[in-house]
Short mmCIF file of C-alpha atoms in Angstrom, two decimals:
data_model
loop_
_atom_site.label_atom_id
_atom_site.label_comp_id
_atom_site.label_asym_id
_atom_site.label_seq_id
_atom_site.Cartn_x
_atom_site.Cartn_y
_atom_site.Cartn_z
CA UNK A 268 15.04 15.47 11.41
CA UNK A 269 11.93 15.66 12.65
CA UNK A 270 11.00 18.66 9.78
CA UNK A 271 12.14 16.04 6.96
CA UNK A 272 9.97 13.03 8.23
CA UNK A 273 6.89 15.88 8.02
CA UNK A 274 8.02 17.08 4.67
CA UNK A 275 8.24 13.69 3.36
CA UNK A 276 5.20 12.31 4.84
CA UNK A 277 3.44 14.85 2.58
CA UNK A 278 4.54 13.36 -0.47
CA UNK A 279 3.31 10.33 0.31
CA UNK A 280 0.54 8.53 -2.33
CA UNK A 281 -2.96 9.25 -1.03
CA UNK A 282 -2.12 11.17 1.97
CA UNK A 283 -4.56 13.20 0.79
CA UNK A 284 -7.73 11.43 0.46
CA UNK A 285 -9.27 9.18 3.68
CA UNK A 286 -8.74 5.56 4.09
CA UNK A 287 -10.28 3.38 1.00
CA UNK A 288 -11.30 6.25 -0.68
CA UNK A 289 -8.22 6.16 -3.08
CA UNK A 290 -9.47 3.18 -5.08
CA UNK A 291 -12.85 4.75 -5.85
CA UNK A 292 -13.53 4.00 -9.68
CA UNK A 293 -16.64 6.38 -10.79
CA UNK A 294 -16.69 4.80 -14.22
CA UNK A 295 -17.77 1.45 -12.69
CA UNK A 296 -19.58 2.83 -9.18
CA UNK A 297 -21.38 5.34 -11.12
CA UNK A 298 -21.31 9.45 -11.11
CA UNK A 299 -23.26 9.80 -7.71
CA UNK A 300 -20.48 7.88 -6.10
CA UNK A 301 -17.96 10.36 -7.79
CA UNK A 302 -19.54 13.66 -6.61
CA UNK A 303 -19.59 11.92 -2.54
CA UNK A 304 -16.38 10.56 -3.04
CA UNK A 305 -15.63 14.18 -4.39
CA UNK A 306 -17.25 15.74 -1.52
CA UNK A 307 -16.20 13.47 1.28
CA UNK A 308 -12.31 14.05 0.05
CA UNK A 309 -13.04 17.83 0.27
CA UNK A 310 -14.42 17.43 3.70
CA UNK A 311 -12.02 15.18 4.92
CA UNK A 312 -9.22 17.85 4.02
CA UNK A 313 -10.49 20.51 5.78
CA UNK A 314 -11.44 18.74 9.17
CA UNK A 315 -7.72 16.95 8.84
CA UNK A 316 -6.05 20.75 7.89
CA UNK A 317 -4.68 19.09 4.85
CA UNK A 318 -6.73 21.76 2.31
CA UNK A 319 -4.01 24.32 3.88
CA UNK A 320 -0.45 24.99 2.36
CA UNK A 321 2.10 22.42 3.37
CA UNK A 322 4.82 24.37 4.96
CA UNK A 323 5.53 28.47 5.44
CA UNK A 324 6.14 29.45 2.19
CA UNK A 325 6.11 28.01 -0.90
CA UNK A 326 7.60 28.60 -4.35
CA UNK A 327 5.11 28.72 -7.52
CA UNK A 328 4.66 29.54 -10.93
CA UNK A 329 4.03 33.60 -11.53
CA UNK A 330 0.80 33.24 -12.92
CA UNK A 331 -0.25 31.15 -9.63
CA UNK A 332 0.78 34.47 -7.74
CA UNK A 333 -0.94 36.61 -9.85
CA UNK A 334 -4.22 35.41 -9.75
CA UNK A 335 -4.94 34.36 -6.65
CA UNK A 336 -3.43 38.04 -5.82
CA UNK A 337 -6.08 39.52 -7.69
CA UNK A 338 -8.50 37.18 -6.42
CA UNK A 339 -7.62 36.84 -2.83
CA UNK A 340 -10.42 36.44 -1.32
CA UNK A 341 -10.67 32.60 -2.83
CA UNK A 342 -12.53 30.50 -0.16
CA UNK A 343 -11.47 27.29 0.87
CA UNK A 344 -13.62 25.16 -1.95
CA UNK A 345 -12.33 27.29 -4.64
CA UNK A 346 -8.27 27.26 -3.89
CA UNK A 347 -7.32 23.63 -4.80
CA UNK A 348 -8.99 23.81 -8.26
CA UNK A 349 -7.99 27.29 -8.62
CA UNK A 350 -4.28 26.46 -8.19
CA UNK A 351 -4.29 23.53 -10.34
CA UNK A 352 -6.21 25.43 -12.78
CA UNK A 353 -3.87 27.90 -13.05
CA UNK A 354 -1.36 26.08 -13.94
CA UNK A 355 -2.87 24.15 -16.60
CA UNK A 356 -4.50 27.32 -18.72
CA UNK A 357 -4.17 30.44 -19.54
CA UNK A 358 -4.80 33.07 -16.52
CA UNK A 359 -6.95 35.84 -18.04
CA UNK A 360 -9.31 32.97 -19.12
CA UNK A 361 -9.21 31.12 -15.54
CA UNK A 362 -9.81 34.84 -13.98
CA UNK A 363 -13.14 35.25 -16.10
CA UNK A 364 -14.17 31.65 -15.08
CA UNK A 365 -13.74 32.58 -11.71
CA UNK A 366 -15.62 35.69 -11.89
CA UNK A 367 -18.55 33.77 -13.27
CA UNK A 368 -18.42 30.97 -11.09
CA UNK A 369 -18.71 33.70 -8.12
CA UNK A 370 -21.84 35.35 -9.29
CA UNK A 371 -23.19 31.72 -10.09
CA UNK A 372 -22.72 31.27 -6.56
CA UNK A 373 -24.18 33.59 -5.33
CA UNK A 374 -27.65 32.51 -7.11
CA UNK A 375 -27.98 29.61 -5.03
CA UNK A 376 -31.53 30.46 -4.15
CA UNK A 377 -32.00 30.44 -7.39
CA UNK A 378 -30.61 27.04 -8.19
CA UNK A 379 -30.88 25.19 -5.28
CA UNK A 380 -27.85 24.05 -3.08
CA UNK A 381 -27.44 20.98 -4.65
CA UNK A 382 -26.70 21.90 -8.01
CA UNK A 383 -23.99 23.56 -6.21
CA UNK A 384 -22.98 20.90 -4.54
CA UNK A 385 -22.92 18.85 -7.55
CA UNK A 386 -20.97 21.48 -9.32
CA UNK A 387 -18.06 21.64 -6.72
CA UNK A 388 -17.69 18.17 -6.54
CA UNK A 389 -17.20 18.24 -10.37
CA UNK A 390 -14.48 20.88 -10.56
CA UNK A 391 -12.88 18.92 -7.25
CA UNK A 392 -12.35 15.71 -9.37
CA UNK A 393 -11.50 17.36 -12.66
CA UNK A 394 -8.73 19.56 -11.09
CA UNK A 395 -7.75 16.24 -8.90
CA UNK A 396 -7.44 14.07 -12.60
CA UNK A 397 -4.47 11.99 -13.24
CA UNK A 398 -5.47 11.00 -16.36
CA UNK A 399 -6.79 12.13 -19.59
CA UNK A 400 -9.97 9.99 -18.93
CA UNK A 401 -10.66 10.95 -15.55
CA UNK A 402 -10.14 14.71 -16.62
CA UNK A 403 -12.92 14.30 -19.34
CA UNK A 404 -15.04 12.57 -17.31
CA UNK A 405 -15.21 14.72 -14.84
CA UNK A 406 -15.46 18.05 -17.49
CA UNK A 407 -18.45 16.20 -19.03
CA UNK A 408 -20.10 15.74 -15.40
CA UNK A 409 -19.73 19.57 -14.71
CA UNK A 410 -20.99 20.42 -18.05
CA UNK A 411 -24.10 18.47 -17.60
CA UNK A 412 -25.02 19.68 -14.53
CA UNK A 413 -24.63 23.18 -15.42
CA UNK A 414 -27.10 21.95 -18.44
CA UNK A 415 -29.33 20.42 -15.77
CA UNK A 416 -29.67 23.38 -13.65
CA UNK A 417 -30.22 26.12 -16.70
CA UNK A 418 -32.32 23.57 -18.85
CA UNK A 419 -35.39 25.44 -17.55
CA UNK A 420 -34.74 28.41 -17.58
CA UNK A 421 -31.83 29.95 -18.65
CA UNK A 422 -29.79 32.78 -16.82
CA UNK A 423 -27.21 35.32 -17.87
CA UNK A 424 -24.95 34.67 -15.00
CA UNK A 425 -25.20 30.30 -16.15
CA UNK A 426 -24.52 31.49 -19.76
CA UNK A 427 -21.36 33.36 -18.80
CA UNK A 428 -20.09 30.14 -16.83
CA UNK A 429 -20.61 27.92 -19.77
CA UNK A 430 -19.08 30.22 -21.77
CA UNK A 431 -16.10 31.32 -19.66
CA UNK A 432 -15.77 27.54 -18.59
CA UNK A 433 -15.31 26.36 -22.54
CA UNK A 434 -13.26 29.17 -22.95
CA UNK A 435 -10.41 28.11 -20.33
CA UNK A 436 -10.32 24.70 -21.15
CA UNK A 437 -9.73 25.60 -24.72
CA UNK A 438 -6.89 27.55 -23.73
CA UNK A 439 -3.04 27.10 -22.79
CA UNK A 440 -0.87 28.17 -20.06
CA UNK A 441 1.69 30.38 -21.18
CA UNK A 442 5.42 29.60 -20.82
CA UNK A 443 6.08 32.85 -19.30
CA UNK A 444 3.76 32.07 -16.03
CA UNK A 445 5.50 29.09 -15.47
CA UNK A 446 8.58 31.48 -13.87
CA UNK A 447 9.02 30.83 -10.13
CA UNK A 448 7.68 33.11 -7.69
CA UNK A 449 8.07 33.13 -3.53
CA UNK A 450 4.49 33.12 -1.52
CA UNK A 451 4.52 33.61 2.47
CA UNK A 452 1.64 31.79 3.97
CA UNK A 453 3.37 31.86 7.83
CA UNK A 454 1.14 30.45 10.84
CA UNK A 455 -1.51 29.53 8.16
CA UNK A 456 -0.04 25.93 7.04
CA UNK A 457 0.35 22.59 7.94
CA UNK A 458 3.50 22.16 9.00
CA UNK A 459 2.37 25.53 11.16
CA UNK A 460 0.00 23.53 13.41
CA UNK A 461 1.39 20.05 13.10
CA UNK A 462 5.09 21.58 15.26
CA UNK A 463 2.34 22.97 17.22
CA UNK A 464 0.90 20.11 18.22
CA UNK A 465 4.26 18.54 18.81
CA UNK A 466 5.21 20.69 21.24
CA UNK A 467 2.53 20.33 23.50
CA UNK A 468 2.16 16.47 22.39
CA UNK A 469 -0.63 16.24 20.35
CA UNK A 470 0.48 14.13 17.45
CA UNK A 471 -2.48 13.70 15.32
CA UNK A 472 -5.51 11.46 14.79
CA UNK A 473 -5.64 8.24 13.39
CA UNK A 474 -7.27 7.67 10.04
CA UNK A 475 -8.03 4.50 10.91
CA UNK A 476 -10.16 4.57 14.22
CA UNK A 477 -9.96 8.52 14.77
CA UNK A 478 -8.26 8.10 18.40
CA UNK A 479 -5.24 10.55 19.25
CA UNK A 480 -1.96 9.25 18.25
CA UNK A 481 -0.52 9.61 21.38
CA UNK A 482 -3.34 7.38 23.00
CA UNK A 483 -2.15 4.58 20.45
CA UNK A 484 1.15 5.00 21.35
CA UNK A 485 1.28 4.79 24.70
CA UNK A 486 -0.94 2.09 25.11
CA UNK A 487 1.58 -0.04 23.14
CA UNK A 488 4.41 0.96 24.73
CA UNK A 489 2.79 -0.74 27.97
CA UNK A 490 3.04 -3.92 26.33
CA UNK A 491 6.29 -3.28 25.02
CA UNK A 492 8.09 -1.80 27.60
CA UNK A 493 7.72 -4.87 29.94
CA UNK A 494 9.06 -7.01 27.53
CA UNK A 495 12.05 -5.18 25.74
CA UNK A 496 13.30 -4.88 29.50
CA UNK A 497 12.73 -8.08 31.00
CA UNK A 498 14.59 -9.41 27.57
CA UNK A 499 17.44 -7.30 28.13
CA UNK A 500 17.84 -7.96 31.51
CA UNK A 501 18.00 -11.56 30.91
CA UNK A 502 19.91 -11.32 27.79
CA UNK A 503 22.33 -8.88 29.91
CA UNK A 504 22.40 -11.50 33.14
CA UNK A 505 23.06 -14.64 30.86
CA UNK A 506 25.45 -13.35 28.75
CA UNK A 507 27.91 -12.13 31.76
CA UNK A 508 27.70 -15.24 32.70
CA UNK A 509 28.54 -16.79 29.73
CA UNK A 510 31.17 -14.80 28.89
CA UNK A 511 32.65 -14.86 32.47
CA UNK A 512 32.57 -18.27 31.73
CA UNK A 513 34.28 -18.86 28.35
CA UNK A 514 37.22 -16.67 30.05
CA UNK A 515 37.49 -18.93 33.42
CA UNK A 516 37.90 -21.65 30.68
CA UNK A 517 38.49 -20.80 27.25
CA UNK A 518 40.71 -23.93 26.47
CA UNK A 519 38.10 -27.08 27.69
CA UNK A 520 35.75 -29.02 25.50
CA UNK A 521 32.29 -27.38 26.81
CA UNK A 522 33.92 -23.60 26.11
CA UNK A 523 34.26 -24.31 22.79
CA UNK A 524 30.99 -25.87 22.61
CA UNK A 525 29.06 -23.06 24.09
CA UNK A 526 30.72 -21.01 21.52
CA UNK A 527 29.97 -22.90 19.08
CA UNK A 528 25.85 -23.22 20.42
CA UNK A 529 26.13 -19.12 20.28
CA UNK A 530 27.41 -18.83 16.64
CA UNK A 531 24.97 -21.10 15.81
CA UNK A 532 22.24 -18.83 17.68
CA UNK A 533 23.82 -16.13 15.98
CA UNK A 534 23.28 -17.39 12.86
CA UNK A 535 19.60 -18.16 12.95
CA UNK A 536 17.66 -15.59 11.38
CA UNK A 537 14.98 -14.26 14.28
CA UNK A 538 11.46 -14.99 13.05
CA UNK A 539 12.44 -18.89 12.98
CA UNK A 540 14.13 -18.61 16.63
CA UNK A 541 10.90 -16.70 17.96
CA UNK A 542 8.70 -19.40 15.71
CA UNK A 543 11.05 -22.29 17.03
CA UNK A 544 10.29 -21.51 20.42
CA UNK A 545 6.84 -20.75 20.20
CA UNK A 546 5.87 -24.18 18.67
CA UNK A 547 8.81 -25.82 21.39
CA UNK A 548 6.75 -24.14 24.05
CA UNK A 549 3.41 -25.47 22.64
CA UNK A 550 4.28 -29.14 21.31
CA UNK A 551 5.86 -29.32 25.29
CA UNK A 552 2.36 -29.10 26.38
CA UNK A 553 2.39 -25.13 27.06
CA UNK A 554 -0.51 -23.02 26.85
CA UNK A 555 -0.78 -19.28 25.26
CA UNK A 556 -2.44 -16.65 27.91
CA UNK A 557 -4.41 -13.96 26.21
CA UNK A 558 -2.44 -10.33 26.35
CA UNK A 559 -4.96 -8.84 26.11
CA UNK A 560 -6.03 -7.77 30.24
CA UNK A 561 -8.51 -6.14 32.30
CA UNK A 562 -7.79 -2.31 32.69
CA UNK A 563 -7.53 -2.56 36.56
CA UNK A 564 -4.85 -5.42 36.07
CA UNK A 565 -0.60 -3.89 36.24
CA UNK A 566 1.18 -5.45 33.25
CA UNK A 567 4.43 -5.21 35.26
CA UNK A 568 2.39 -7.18 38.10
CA UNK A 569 1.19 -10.06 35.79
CA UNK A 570 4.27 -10.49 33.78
CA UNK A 571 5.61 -13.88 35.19
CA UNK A 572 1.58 -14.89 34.94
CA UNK A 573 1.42 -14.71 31.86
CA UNK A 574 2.84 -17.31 28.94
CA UNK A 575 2.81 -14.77 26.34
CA UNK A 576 4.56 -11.81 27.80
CA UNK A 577 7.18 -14.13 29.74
CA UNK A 578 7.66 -16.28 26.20
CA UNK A 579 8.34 -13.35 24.57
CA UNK A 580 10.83 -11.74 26.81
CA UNK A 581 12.51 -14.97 26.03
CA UNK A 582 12.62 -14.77 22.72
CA UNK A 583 14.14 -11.14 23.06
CA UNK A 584 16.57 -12.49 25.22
CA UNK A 585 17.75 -15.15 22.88
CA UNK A 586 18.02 -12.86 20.04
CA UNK A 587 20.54 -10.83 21.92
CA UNK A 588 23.07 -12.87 23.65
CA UNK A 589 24.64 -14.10 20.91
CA UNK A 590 25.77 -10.41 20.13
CA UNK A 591 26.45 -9.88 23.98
CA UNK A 592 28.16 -12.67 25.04
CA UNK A 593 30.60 -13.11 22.24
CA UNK A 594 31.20 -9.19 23.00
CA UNK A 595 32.05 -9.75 26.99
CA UNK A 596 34.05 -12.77 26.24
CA UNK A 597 36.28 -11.13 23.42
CA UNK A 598 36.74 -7.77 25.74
CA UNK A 599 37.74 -10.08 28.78
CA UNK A 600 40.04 -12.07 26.70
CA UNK A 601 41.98 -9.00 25.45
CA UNK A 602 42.20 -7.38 29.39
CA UNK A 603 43.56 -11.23 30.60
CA UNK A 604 46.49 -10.58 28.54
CA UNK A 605 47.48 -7.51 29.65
CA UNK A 606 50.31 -6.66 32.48
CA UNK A 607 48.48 -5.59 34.92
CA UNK A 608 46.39 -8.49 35.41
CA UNK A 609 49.17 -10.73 34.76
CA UNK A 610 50.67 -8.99 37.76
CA UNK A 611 46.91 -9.57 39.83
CA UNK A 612 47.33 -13.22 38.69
CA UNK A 613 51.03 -13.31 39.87
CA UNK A 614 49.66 -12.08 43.46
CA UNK A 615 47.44 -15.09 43.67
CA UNK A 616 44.09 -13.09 43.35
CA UNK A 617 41.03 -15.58 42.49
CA UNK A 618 40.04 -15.37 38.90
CA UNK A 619 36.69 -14.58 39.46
CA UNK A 620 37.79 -11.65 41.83
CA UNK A 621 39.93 -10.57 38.63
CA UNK A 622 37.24 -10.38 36.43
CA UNK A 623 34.88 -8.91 38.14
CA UNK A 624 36.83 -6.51 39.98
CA UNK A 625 39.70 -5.09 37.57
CA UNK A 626 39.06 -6.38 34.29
CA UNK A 627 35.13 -5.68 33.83
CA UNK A 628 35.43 -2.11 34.64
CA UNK A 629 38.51 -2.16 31.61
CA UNK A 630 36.11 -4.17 29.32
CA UNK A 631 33.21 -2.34 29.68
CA UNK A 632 34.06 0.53 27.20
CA UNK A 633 33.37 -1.77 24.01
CA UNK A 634 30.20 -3.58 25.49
CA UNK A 635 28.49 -0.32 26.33
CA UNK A 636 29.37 0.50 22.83
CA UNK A 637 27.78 -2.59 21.28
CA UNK A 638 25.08 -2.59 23.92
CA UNK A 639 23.48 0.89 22.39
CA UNK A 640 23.74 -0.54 19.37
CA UNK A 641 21.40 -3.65 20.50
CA UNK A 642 19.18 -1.52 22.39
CA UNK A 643 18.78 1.00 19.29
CA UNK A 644 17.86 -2.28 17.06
CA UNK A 645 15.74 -4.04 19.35
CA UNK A 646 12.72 -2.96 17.68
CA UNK A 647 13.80 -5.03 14.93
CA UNK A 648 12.83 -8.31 17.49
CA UNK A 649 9.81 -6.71 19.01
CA UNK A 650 8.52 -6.42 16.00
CA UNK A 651 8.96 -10.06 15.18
CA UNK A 652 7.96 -11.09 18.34
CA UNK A 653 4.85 -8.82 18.63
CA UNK A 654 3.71 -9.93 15.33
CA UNK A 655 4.42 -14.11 16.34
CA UNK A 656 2.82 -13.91 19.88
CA UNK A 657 -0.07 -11.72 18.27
CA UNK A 658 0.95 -8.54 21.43
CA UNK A 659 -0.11 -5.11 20.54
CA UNK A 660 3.02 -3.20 20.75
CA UNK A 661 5.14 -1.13 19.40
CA UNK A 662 5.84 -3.09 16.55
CA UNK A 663 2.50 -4.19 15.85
CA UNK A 664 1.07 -0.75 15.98
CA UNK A 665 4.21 0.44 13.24
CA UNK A 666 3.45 -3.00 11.25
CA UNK A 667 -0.43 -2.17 11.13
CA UNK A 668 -0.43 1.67 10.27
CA UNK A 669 2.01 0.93 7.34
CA UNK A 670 -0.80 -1.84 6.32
CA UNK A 671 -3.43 0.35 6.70
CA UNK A 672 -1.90 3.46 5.27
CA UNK A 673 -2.85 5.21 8.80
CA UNK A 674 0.23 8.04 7.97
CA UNK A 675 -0.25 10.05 11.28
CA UNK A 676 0.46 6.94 13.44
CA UNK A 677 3.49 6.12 11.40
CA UNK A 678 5.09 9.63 11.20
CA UNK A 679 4.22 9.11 15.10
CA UNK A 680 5.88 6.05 15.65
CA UNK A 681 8.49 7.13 13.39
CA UNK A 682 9.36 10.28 15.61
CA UNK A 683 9.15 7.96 19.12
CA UNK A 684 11.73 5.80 17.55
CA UNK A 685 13.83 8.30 16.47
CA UNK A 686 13.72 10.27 19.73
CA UNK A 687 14.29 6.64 21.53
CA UNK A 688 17.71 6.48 19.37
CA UNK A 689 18.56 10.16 20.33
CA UNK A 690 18.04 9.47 24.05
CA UNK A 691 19.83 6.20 23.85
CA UNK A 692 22.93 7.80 21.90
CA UNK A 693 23.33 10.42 25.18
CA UNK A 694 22.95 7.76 27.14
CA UNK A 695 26.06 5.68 25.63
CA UNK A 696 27.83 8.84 26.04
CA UNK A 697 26.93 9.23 29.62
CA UNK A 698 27.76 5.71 30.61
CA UNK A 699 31.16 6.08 28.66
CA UNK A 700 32.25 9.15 30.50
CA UNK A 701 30.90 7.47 33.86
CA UNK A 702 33.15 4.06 33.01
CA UNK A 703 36.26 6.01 32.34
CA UNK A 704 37.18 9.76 33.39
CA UNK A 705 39.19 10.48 30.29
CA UNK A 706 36.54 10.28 28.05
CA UNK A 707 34.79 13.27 30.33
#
């Protein structure tokens, strides 16, 4: 699983270029924005790994395969044009380009490193074109800075670029290169050093900030942690009770009211219960703490100090007994009907000794069931909450990369989570064997 959320994460728009950069227009910011935003995309790639293949092998056309096998020793500024390139004309043509484009190269005594520069960038955006515009645009820009550089002076080796250059783009792939071929690239790609990095726990930089993922990530869990337990806990406590007490008197007047106050509950969708109880809390005269704390200070420690972090919990909580406490009352209402605690009842045992004693350990097969299922979708309410009582957790660190476009930290939150769900599915399958020995 983890293998598809990489392979998809590469096909995502703009993974590809650095934060903002994407929206770059050089027809209205001018051609000396295009050849930085040219060469900060290129440089970006390379310190990110991104300018390498995306997995160990990967399936091309045949002319693809033939060229860059004739020309293997492409460097890492002439492969993504190359490829593209290749694929869009015909590869005896592209070959001779190359070839001239090399010895150009290596004259850049001759015509200064920033013709070069210039000239890179230009063949960067033109092989990078999604549109017939942008693809003239940038042919035009590489064309006139190749007639910058020679306008002096001309030499043989810029005569047989221009040449070779008009050449290619006059010409047409053939259909016959388009035929599949298999390429090996092994240790040398990304999905190569990402699993690396996973396996020792290095999951990538931010975009955004350029911290380690793993940084982010644990420094929200430390506000989310606290909370997601404390709510469960309470939400686990309360709705015991409840149900314990919906069984010990199912038929009166405030039984059927309580139910009625949890389908209700139930019902309410969870960003208007959390913002319901926030402005409760505040229109009751309650005051907000900052969550945000001094290093030195525990979270754990502070927790009932602080109006946020205990408000939230709260929230949490009320978003889940609904789901528990119908749960515990319908699986004690089934085991009350059943012979053996009829004969319990018959014996004159209490009914709170019944309960607790030999019906809960009968009834807890379903809850521990459903209870997985909370716990796996309580990031749905942490994320609400986080976002209402402005916390920086889990969910507000998933909300803001997907804002942002910061990919690593999503494909990193994305793999917590669904490590959190596989941990939590053993767990359900621990506790079931544990609560009866026939499941083992």
């Amino acid at each position: 699983m983890a293998t598809v959320i990489f392979l998809l994460s590469r096909i995502i728009p703009n993974i590809y270029t650095p934060a903002g950069m994407t929206e770059a227009d050089t027809t209205i910011y001018g051609t000396t924005n295009g050849d930085v935003r040219a060469k900060v995309i290129q440089e970006y790639r390379q310190r990110m790994g991104l300018d390498l293949p995306v997995f160990y092998f990967t399936i091309s056309p045949t002319a693809v395969g033939t060229v860059l096998n004739q020309y293997s020793k492409e460097t890492l500024e002439e492969q993504p044009w190359l490829s593209q390139y290749i694929k869009w004309y015909n590869k005896e043509t592209v070959g001779e380009f190359l070839k001239s484009w090399r010895e150009w190269n290596s004259t850049e005594k001759t015509f200064g490193k920033e013709a070069l520069l210039q000239a890179r960038a230009a063949l960067l955006g033109h092989s990078e074109s999604q549109s017939s515009e942008s693809k003239k645009f940038y042919g035009l820009r590489f064309e006139h800075v190749l007639a910058k550089t020679g306008h002096k002076q001309p030499y043989p080796s810029l005569r047989n670029l221009k040449n070779s250059w008009s050449k290619m783009v006059a010409s047409k792939a053939a259909f016959s290169g388009l035929i599949p071929v298999f390429h090996w690239h092994g240790a040398n790609s990304q999905y190569h050093r990402w699993l690396t990095g996973l396996l020792i726990g290095n999951l990538g930089t931010s975009v955004k900030d350029f911290r380690p993922v793993q940084e982010k990530l644990t420094e929200a869990l430390k506000t989310t942690i606290p909370i997601s337990f404390f709510g469960l806990f309470l939400a686990g406590f309360l709705s015991y009770a409840t149900g314990v007490l919906l069984t010990l008197y199912a038929e009166s007047f405030g039984s059927k009211f309580l139910k009625a106050v949890l389908y209700l509950l139930d019902s309410i969708p969870a960003f208007l219960l959390t913002l319901v109880l926030f402005a409760a809390f505040v229109l009751a005269g309650g005051t907000l703490s900052s969550p945000v704390m001094a290093a030195s200070e525990s979270l754990w420690a502070s927790f009932f100090t602080n109006s946020t972090l205990l408000l939230a919990g709260v929230s949490i909580a009320l978003i889940l007994i609904p789901h528990l406490s119908i749960q515990i009352y319908q699986s004690f209402s089934q085991e009350m009907s059943k012979p053996y605690l009829l004969t319990a009842k018959a014996k004159g045992v209490n009914k709170i000794k019944m309960i607790n004693r030999h019906a809960w350990p009968n009834a807890l097969m379903p809850v521990i069931t459903l209870l997985s299922e909370v716990v796996i979708g309580l990031l749905a309410g942490v994320l609400i909450v986080e976002i209402t009582f402005s916390l920086p957790g889990i969910g507000s660190l998933l909300t803001h990369s997907v804002l942002n476009r910061d990919y690593p930290v999503l494909i990193g939150v994305t793999l917590f989570l669904l490590a959190f769900r596989t941990v939590v599915v053993w767990l359900t399958d621990v506790a079931h064997s544990w609560a009866d020995p026939r499941v083992r």
